[in-house]
PDB file of C-alpha atoms in Angstrom:
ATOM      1  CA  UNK A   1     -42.791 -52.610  25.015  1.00  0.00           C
ATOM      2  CA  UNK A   2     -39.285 -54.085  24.932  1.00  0.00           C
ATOM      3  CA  UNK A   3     -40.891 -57.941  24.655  1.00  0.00           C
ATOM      4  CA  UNK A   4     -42.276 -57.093  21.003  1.00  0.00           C
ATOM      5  CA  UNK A   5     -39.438 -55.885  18.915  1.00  0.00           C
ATOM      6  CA  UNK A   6     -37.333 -58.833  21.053  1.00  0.00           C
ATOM      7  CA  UNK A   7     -39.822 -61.344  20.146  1.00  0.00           C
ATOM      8  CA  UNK A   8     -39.478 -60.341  16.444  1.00  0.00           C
ATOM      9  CA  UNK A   9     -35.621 -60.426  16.862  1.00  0.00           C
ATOM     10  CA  UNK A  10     -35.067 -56.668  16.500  1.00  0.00           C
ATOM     11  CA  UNK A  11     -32.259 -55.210  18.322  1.00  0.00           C
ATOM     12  CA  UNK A  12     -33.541 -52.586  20.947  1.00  0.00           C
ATOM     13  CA  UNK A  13     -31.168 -49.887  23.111  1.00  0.00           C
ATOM     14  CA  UNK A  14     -32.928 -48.875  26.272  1.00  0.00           C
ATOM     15  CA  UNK A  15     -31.708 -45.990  27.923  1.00  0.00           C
ATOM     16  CA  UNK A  16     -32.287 -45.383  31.222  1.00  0.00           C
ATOM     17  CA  UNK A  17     -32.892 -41.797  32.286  1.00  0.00           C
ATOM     18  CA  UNK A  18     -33.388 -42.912  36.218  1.00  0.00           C
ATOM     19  CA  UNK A  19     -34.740 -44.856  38.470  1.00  0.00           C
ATOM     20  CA  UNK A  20     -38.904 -43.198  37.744  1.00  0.00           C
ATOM     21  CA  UNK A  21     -39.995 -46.096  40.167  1.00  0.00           C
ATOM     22  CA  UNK A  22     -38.966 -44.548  43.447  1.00  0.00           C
ATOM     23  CA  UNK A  23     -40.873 -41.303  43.100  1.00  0.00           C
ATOM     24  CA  UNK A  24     -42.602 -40.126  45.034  1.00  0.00           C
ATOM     25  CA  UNK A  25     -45.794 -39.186  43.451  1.00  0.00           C
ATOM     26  CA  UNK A  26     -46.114 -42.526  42.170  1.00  0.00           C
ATOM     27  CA  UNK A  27     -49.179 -44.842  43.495  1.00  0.00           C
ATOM     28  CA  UNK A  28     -48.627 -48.619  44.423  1.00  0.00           C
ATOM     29  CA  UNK A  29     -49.955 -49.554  40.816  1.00  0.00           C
ATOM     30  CA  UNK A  30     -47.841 -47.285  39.118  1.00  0.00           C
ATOM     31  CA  UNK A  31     -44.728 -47.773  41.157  1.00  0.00           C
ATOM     32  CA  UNK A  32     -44.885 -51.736  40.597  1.00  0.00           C
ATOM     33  CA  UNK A  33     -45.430 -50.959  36.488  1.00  0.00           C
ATOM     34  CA  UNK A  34     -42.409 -49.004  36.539  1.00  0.00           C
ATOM     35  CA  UNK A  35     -40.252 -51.008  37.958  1.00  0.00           C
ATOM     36  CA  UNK A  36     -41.173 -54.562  35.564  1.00  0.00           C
ATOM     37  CA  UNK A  37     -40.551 -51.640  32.805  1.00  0.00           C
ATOM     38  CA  UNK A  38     -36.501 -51.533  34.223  1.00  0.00           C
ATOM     39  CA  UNK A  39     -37.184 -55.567  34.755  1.00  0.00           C
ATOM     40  CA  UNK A  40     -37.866 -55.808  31.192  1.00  0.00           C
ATOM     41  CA  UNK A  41     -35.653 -53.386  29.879  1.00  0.00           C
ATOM     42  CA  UNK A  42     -32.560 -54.895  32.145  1.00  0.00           C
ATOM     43  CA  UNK A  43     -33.405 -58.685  30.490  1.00  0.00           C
ATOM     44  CA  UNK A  44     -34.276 -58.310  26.985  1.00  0.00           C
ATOM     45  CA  UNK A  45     -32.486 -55.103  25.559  1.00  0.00           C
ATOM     46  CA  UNK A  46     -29.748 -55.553  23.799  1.00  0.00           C
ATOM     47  CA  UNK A  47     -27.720 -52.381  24.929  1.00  0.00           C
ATOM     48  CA  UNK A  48     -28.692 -50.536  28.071  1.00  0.00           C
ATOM     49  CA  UNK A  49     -27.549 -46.776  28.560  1.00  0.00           C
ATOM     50  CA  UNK A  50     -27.465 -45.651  32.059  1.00  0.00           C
ATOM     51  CA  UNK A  51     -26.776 -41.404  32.471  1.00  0.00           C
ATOM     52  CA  UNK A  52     -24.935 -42.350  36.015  1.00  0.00           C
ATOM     53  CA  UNK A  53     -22.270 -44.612  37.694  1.00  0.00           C
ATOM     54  CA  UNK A  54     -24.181 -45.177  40.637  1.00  0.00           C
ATOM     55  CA  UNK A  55     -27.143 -46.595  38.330  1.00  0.00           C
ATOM     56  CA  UNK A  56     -24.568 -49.122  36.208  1.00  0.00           C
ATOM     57  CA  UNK A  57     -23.629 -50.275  39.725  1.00  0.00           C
ATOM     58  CA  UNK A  58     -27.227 -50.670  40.515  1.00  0.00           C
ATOM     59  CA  UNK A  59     -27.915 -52.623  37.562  1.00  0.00           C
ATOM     60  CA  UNK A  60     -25.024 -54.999  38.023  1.00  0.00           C
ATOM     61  CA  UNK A  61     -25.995 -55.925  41.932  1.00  0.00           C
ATOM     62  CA  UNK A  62     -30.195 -55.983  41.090  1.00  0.00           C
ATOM     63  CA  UNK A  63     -30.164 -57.622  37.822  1.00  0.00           C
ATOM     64  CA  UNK A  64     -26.363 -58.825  37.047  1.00  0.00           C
ATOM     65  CA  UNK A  65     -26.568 -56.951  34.296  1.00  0.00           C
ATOM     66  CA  UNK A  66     -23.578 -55.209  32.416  1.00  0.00           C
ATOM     67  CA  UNK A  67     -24.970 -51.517  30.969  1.00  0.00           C
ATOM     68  CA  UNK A  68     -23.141 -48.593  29.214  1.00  0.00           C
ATOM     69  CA  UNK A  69     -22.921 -45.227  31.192  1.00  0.00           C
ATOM     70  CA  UNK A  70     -22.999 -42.417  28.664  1.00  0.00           C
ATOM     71  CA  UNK A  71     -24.112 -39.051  30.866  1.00  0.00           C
ATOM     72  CA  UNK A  72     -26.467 -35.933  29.810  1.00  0.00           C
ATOM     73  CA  UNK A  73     -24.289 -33.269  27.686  1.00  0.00           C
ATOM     74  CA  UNK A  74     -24.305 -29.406  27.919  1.00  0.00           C
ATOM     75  CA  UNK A  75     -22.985 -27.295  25.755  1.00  0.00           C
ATOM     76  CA  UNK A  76     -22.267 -23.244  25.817  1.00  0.00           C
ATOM     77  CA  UNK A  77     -24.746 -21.081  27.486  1.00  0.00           C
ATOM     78  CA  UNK A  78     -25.951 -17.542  26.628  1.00  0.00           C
ATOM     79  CA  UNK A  79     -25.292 -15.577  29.564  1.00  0.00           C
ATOM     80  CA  UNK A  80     -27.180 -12.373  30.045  1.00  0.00           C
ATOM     81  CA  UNK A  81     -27.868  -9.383  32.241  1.00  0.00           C
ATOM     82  CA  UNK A  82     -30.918  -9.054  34.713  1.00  0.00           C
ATOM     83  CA  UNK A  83     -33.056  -6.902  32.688  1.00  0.00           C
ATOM     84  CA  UNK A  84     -36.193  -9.390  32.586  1.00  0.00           C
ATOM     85  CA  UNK A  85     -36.031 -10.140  36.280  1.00  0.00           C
ATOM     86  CA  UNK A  86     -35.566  -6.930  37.237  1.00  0.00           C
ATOM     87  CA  UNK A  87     -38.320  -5.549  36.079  1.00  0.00           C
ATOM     88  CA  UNK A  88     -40.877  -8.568  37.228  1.00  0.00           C
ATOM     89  CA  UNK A  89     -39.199  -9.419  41.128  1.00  0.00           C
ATOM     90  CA  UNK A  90     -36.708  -6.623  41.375  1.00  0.00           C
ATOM     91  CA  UNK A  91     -33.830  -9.254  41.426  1.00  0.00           C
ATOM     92  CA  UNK A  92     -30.725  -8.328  40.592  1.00  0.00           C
ATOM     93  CA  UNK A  93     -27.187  -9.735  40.304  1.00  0.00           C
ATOM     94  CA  UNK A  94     -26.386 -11.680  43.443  1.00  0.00           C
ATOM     95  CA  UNK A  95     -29.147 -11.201  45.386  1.00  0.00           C
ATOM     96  CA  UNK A  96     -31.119 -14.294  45.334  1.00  0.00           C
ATOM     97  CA  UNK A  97     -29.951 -17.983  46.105  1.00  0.00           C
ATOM     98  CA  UNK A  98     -31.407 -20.194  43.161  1.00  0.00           C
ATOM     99  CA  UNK A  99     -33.577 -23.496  42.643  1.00  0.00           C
ATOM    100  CA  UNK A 100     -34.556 -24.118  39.482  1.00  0.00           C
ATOM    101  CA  UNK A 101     -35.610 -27.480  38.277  1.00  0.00           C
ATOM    102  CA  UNK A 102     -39.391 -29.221  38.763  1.00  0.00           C
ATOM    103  CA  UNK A 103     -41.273 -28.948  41.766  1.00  0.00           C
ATOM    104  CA  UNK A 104     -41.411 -32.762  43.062  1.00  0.00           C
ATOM    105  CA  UNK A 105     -40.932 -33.998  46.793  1.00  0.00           C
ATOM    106  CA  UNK A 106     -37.730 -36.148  45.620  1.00  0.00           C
ATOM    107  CA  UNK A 107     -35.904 -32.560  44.264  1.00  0.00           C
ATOM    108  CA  UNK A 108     -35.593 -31.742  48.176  1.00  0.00           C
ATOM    109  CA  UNK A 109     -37.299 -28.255  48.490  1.00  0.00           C
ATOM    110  CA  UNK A 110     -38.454 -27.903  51.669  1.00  0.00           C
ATOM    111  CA  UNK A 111     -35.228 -28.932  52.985  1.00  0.00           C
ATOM    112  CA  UNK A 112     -34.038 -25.470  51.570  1.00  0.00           C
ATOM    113  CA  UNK A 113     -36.842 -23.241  52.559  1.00  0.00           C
ATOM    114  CA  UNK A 114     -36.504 -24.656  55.871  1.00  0.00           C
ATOM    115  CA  UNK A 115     -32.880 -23.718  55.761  1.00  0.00           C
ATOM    116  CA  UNK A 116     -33.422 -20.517  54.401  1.00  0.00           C
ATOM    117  CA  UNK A 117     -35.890 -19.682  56.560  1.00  0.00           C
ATOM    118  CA  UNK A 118     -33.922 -19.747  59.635  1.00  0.00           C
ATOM    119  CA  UNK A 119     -30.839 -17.716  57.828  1.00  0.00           C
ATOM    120  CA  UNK A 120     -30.052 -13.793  58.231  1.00  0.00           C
ATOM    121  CA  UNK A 121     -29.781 -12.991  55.153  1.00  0.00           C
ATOM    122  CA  UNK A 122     -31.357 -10.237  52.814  1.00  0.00           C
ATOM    123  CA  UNK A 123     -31.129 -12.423  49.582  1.00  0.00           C
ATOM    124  CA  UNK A 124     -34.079 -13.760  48.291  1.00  0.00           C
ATOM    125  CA  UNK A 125     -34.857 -17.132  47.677  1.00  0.00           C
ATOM    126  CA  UNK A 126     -35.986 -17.846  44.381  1.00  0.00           C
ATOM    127  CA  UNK A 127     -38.088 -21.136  43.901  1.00  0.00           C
ATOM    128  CA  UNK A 128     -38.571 -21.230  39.586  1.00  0.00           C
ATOM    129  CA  UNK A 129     -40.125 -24.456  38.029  1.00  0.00           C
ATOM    130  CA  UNK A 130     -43.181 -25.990  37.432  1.00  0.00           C
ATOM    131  CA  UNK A 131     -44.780 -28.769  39.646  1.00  0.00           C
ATOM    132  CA  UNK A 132     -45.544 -32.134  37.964  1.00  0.00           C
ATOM    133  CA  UNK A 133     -49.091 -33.622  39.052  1.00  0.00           C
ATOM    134  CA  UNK A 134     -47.892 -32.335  42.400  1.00  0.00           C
ATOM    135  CA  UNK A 135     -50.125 -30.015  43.612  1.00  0.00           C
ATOM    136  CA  UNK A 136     -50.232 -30.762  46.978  1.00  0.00           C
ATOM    137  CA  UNK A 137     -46.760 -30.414  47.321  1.00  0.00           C
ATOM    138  CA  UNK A 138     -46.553 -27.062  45.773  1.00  0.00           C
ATOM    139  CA  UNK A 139     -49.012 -26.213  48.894  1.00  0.00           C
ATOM    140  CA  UNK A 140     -47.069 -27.761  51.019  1.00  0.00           C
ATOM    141  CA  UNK A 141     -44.207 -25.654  49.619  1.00  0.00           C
ATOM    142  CA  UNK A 142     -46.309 -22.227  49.738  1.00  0.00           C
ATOM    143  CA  UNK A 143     -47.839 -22.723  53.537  1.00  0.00           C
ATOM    144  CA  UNK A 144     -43.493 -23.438  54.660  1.00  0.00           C
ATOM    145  CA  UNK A 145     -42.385 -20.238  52.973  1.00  0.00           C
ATOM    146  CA  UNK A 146     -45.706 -18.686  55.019  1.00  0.00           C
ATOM    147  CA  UNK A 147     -45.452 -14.873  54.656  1.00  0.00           C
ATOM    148  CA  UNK A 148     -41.780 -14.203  53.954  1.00  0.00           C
ATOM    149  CA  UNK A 149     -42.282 -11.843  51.477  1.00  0.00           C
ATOM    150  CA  UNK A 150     -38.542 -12.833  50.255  1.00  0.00           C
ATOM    151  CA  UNK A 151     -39.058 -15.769  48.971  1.00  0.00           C
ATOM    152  CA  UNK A 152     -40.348 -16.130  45.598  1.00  0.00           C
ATOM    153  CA  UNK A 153     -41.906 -18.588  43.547  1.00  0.00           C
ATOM    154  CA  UNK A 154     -42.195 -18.142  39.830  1.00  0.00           C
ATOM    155  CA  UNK A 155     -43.727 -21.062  38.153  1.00  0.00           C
ATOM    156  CA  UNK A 156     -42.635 -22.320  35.042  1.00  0.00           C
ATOM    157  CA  UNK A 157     -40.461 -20.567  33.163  1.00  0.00           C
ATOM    158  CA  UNK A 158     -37.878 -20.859  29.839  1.00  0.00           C
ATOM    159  CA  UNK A 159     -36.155 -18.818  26.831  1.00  0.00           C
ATOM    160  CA  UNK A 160     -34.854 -15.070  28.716  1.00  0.00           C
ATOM    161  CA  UNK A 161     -36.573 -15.405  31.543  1.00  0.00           C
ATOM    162  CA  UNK A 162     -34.902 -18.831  32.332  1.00  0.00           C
ATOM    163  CA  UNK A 163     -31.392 -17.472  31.053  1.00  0.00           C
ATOM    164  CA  UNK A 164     -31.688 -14.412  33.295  1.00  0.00           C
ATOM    165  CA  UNK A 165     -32.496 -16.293  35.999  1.00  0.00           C
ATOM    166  CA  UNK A 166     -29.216 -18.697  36.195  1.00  0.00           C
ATOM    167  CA  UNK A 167     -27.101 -15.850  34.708  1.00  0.00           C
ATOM    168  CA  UNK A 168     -27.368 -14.084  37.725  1.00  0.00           C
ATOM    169  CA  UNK A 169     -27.691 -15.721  40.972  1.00  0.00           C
ATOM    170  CA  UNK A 170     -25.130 -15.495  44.095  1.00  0.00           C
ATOM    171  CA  UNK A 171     -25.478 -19.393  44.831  1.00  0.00           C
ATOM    172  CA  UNK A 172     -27.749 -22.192  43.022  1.00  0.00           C
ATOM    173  CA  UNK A 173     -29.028 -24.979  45.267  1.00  0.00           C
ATOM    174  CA  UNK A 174     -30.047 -28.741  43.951  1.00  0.00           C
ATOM    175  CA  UNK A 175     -31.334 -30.386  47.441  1.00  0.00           C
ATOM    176  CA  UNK A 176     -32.493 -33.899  46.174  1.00  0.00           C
ATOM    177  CA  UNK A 177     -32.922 -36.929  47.914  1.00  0.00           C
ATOM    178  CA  UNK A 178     -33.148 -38.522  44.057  1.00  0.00           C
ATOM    179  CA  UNK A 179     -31.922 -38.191  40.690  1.00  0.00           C
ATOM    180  CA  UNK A 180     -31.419 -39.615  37.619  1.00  0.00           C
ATOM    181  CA  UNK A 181     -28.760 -37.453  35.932  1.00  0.00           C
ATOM    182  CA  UNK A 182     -29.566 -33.613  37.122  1.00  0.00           C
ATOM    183  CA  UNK A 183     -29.576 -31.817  34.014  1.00  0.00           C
ATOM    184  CA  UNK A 184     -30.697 -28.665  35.789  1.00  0.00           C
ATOM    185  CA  UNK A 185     -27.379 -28.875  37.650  1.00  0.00           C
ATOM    186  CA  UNK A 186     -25.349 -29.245  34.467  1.00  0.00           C
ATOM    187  CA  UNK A 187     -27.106 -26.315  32.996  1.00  0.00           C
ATOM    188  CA  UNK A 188     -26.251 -23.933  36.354  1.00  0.00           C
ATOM    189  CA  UNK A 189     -22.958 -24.769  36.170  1.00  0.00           C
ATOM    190  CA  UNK A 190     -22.249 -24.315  32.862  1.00  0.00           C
ATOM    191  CA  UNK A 191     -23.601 -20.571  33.201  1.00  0.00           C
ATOM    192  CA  UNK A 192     -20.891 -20.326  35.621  1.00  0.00           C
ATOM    193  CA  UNK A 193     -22.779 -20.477  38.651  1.00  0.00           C
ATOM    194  CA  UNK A 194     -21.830 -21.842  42.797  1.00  0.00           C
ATOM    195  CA  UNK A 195     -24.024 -24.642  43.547  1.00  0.00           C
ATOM    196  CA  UNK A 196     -24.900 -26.327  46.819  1.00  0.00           C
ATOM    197  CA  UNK A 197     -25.809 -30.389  46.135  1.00  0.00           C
ATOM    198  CA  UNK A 198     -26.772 -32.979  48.407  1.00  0.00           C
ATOM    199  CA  UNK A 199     -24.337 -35.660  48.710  1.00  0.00           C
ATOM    200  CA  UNK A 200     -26.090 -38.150  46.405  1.00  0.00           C
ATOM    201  CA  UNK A 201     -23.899 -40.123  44.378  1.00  0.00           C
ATOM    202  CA  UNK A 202     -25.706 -38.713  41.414  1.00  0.00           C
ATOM    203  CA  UNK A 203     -24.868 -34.986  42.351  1.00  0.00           C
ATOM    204  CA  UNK A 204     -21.372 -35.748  43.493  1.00  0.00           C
ATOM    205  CA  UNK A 205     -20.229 -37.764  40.726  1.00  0.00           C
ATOM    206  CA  UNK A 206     -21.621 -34.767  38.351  1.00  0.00           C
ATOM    207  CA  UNK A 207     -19.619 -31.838  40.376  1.00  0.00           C
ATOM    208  CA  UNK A 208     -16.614 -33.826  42.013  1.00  0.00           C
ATOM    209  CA  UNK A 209     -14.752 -30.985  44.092  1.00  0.00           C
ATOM    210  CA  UNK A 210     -16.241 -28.087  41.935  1.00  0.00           C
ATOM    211  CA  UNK A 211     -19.178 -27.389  44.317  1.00  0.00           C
ATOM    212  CA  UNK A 212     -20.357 -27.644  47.812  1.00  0.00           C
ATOM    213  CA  UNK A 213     -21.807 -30.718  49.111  1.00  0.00           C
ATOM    214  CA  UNK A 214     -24.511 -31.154  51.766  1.00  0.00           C
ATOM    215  CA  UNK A 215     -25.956 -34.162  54.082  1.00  0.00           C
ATOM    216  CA  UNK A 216     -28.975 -35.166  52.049  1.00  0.00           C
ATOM    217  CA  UNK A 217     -31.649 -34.383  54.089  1.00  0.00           C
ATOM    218  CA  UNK A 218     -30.173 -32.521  57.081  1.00  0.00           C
ATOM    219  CA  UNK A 219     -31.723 -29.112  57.075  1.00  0.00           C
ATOM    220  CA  UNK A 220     -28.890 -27.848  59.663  1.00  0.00           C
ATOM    221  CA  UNK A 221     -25.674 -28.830  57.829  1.00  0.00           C
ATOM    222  CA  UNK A 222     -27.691 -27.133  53.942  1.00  0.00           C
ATOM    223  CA  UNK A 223     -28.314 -23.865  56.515  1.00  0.00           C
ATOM    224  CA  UNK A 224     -25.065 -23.689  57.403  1.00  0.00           C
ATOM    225  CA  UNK A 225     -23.334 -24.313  54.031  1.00  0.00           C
ATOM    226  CA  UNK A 226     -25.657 -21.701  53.022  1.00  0.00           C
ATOM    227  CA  UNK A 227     -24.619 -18.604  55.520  1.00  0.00           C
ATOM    228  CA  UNK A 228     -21.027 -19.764  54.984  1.00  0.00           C
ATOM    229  CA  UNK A 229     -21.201 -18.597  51.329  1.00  0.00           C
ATOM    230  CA  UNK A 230     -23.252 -15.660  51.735  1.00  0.00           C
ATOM    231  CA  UNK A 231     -20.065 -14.610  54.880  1.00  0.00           C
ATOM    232  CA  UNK A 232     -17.366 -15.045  52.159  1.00  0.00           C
ATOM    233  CA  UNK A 233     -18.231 -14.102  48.580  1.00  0.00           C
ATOM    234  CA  UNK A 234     -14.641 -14.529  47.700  1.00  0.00           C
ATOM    235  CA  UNK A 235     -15.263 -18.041  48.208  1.00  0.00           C
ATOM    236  CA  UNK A 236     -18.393 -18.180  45.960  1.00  0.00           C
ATOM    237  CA  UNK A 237     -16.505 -16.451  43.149  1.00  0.00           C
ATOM    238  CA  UNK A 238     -13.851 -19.329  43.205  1.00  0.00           C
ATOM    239  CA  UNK A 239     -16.674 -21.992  42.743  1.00  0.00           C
ATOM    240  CA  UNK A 240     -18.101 -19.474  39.406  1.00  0.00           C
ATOM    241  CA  UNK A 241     -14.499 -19.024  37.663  1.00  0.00           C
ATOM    242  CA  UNK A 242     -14.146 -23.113  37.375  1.00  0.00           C
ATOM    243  CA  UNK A 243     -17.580 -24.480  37.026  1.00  0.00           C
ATOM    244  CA  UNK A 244     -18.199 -23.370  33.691  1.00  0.00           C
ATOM    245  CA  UNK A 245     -15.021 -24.997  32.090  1.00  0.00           C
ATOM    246  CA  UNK A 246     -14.954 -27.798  34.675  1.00  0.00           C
ATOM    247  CA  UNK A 247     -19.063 -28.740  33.125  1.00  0.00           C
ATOM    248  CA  UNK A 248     -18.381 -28.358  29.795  1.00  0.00           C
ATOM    249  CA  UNK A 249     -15.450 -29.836  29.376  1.00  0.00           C
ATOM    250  CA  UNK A 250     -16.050 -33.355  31.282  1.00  0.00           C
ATOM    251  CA  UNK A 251     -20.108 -33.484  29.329  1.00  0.00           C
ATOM    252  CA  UNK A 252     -18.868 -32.473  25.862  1.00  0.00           C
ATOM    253  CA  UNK A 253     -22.163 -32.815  23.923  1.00  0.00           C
ATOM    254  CA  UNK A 254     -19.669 -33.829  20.901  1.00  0.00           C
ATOM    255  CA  UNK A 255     -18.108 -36.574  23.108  1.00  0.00           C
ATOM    256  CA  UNK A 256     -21.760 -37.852  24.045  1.00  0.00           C
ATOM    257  CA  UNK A 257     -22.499 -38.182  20.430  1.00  0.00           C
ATOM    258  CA  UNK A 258     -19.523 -39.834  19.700  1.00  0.00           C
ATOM    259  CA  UNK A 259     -20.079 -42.472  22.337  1.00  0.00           C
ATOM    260  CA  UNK A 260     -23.742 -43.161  21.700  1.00  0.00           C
ATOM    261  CA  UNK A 261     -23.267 -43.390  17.896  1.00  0.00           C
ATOM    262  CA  UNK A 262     -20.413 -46.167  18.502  1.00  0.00           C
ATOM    263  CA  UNK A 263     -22.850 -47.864  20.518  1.00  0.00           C
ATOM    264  CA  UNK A 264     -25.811 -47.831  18.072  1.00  0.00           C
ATOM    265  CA  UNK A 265     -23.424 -48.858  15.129  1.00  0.00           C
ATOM    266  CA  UNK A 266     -22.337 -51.763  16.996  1.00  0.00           C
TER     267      UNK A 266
END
C-alpha cells in the first residue's frame, strides 16, 4: 500500500517487524506477496525501521538501502507466586523448563522436545502458546511429546496465568531457527528468568553474554546445555540476578520512544 500515499507525495515510515516472507506456513503465492511488500517498502518509504541489526544489514546488501534500527521495548514486570499454576498442572517454582511464545515451525519446538525427551530430569516441560493457522504442526508437536505425561501443553494463555508462568520457571528456552525481534524473550528476561537461545543473530544480539546460547538446530548441543543447568542451579541463579536489569536497561521503553519520535518529527 506504500505506492499510494508515495504517489500522492505523502511521507510514509515503514517499520519492519521481520522478515514474514520466510515462514514457514506461508504458500508459494503468499511467500512471493510478502516479499514485493519488503520490495516496496525498501524503495518508496521514506524512513524504514528495522527491530534488529542483522535485518539493517540485510537491507543494505538486498536492496542498498540505508534503514533505522530502533528494537522492541520492555518495561517492569509484575512478578508473582505460583498460585494459578499450581492449582491447574501442579507446577511449582523451578520445576518446569519454559517455552512460551506461538506455536510455528520457525520458533524451533521440536528441537526442544526432542532434547528434552532424551534428558533425566524430573522437571516438566511446559509448552504455553497458541498455534497460528498451524495445526498440523501442533500435531506434529503432540505425537513427539507421545505419552510423557511430563510434558505439558497449555494453549493460549495471558493476564495471571501468563505472569505465573514466566515468574516461576527454572530455565526458559527460545529454540528458533527465525525471528524478527523476540519479544517473548525480552519479556522472560525481564521477569528475571535463565534462558537458553539459539545462536541466531537475532537472539544473540538481544541477550549478548546474559544467557546461554545453542547451535540452531542441533538437538544434541540444546540437550546438553539443558542437563548442564539443571546439574548446577548455582549457575542458573547467576543468569536470573542480571537478566532483569541487563533487559531493561539496554530496551528502555522511554529510550524507544524517544528515538522513534525523533524519527517521525524529522
Amino acid at each position: 500500500m506504500l505506492l499510494l500515499p508515495h504517489l500522492f507525495g505523502i511521507r510514509t515510515v515503514a517499520t519492519i517487524h521481520g522478515l514474514d516472507w520466510q515462514r514457514a506456513k506461508w504458500g508459494n503465492f503468499a511467500t512471493k506477496y510478502l516479499k514485493l511488500g519488503e520490495k516496496i517498502a525498501a524503495k518508496y518509504a521514506d524512513e524504514v525501521i528495522v527491530l534488529s541489526k542483522n535485518m539493517r544489514q540485510y537491507f543494505r546488501d538486498i536492496y542498498n538501502r540505508e534503514t533505522v534500527y530502533i528494537p522492541n521495548g520492555i518495561e517492569g514486570t509484575n512478578i508473582r507466586n505460583p498460585d494459578v499454576i499450581q492449582d491447574t498442572w501442579k507446577l511449582e517454582k523451578n520445576s518446569y523448563i519454559l517455552y512460551l511464545g506461538r506455536i510455528v515451525p520457525e520458533k524451533g519446538i521440536h528441537y526442544l522436545i526432542d532434547a528434552y525427551q532424551s534428558l533425566s530430569t524430573k522437571k516438566y516441560l511446559v509448552i504455553a502458546g497458541g498455534s497460528s493457522d498451524t495445526n498440523d504442526y501442533m500435531r506434529e508437536l503432540q505425537s513427539r511429546a507421545g505419552s510423557n505425561s511430563r510434558i505439558l501443553f497449555t494453549g493460549f494463555v495471558q493476564g495471571q496465568m501468563l505472569e505465573e508462568l514466566y515468574s516461576n520457571a527454572y530455565v526458559y528456552v527460545l529454540p528458533s531457527d527465525l525471528e524478527g525481534m523476540p519479544i517473548s524473550l525480552l519479556e522472560a528476561m525481564s521477569y528475571g528468568n535463565c534462558c537458553i537461545v539459539s545462536d541466531i543473530p537475532e537472539c544473540v544480539e538481544v541477550v549478548e553474554r546474559h544467557a546461554v546460547v545453542f547451535s540452531r538446530g542441533d538437538v544434541d548441543d540444546l540437550r546438553e546445555k539443558l542437563a548442564d543447568l539443571i546439574k548446577y542451579p548455582e549457575v542458573v541463579d547467576d543468569y536470573k540476578r542480571d537478566a532483569s536489569p541487563f533487559i531493561c536497561k539496554k530496551f528502555s521503553w522511554d529510550k524507544i520512544v524517544c528515538e522513534t519520535e525523533k524519527l517521525y518529527k524529522k
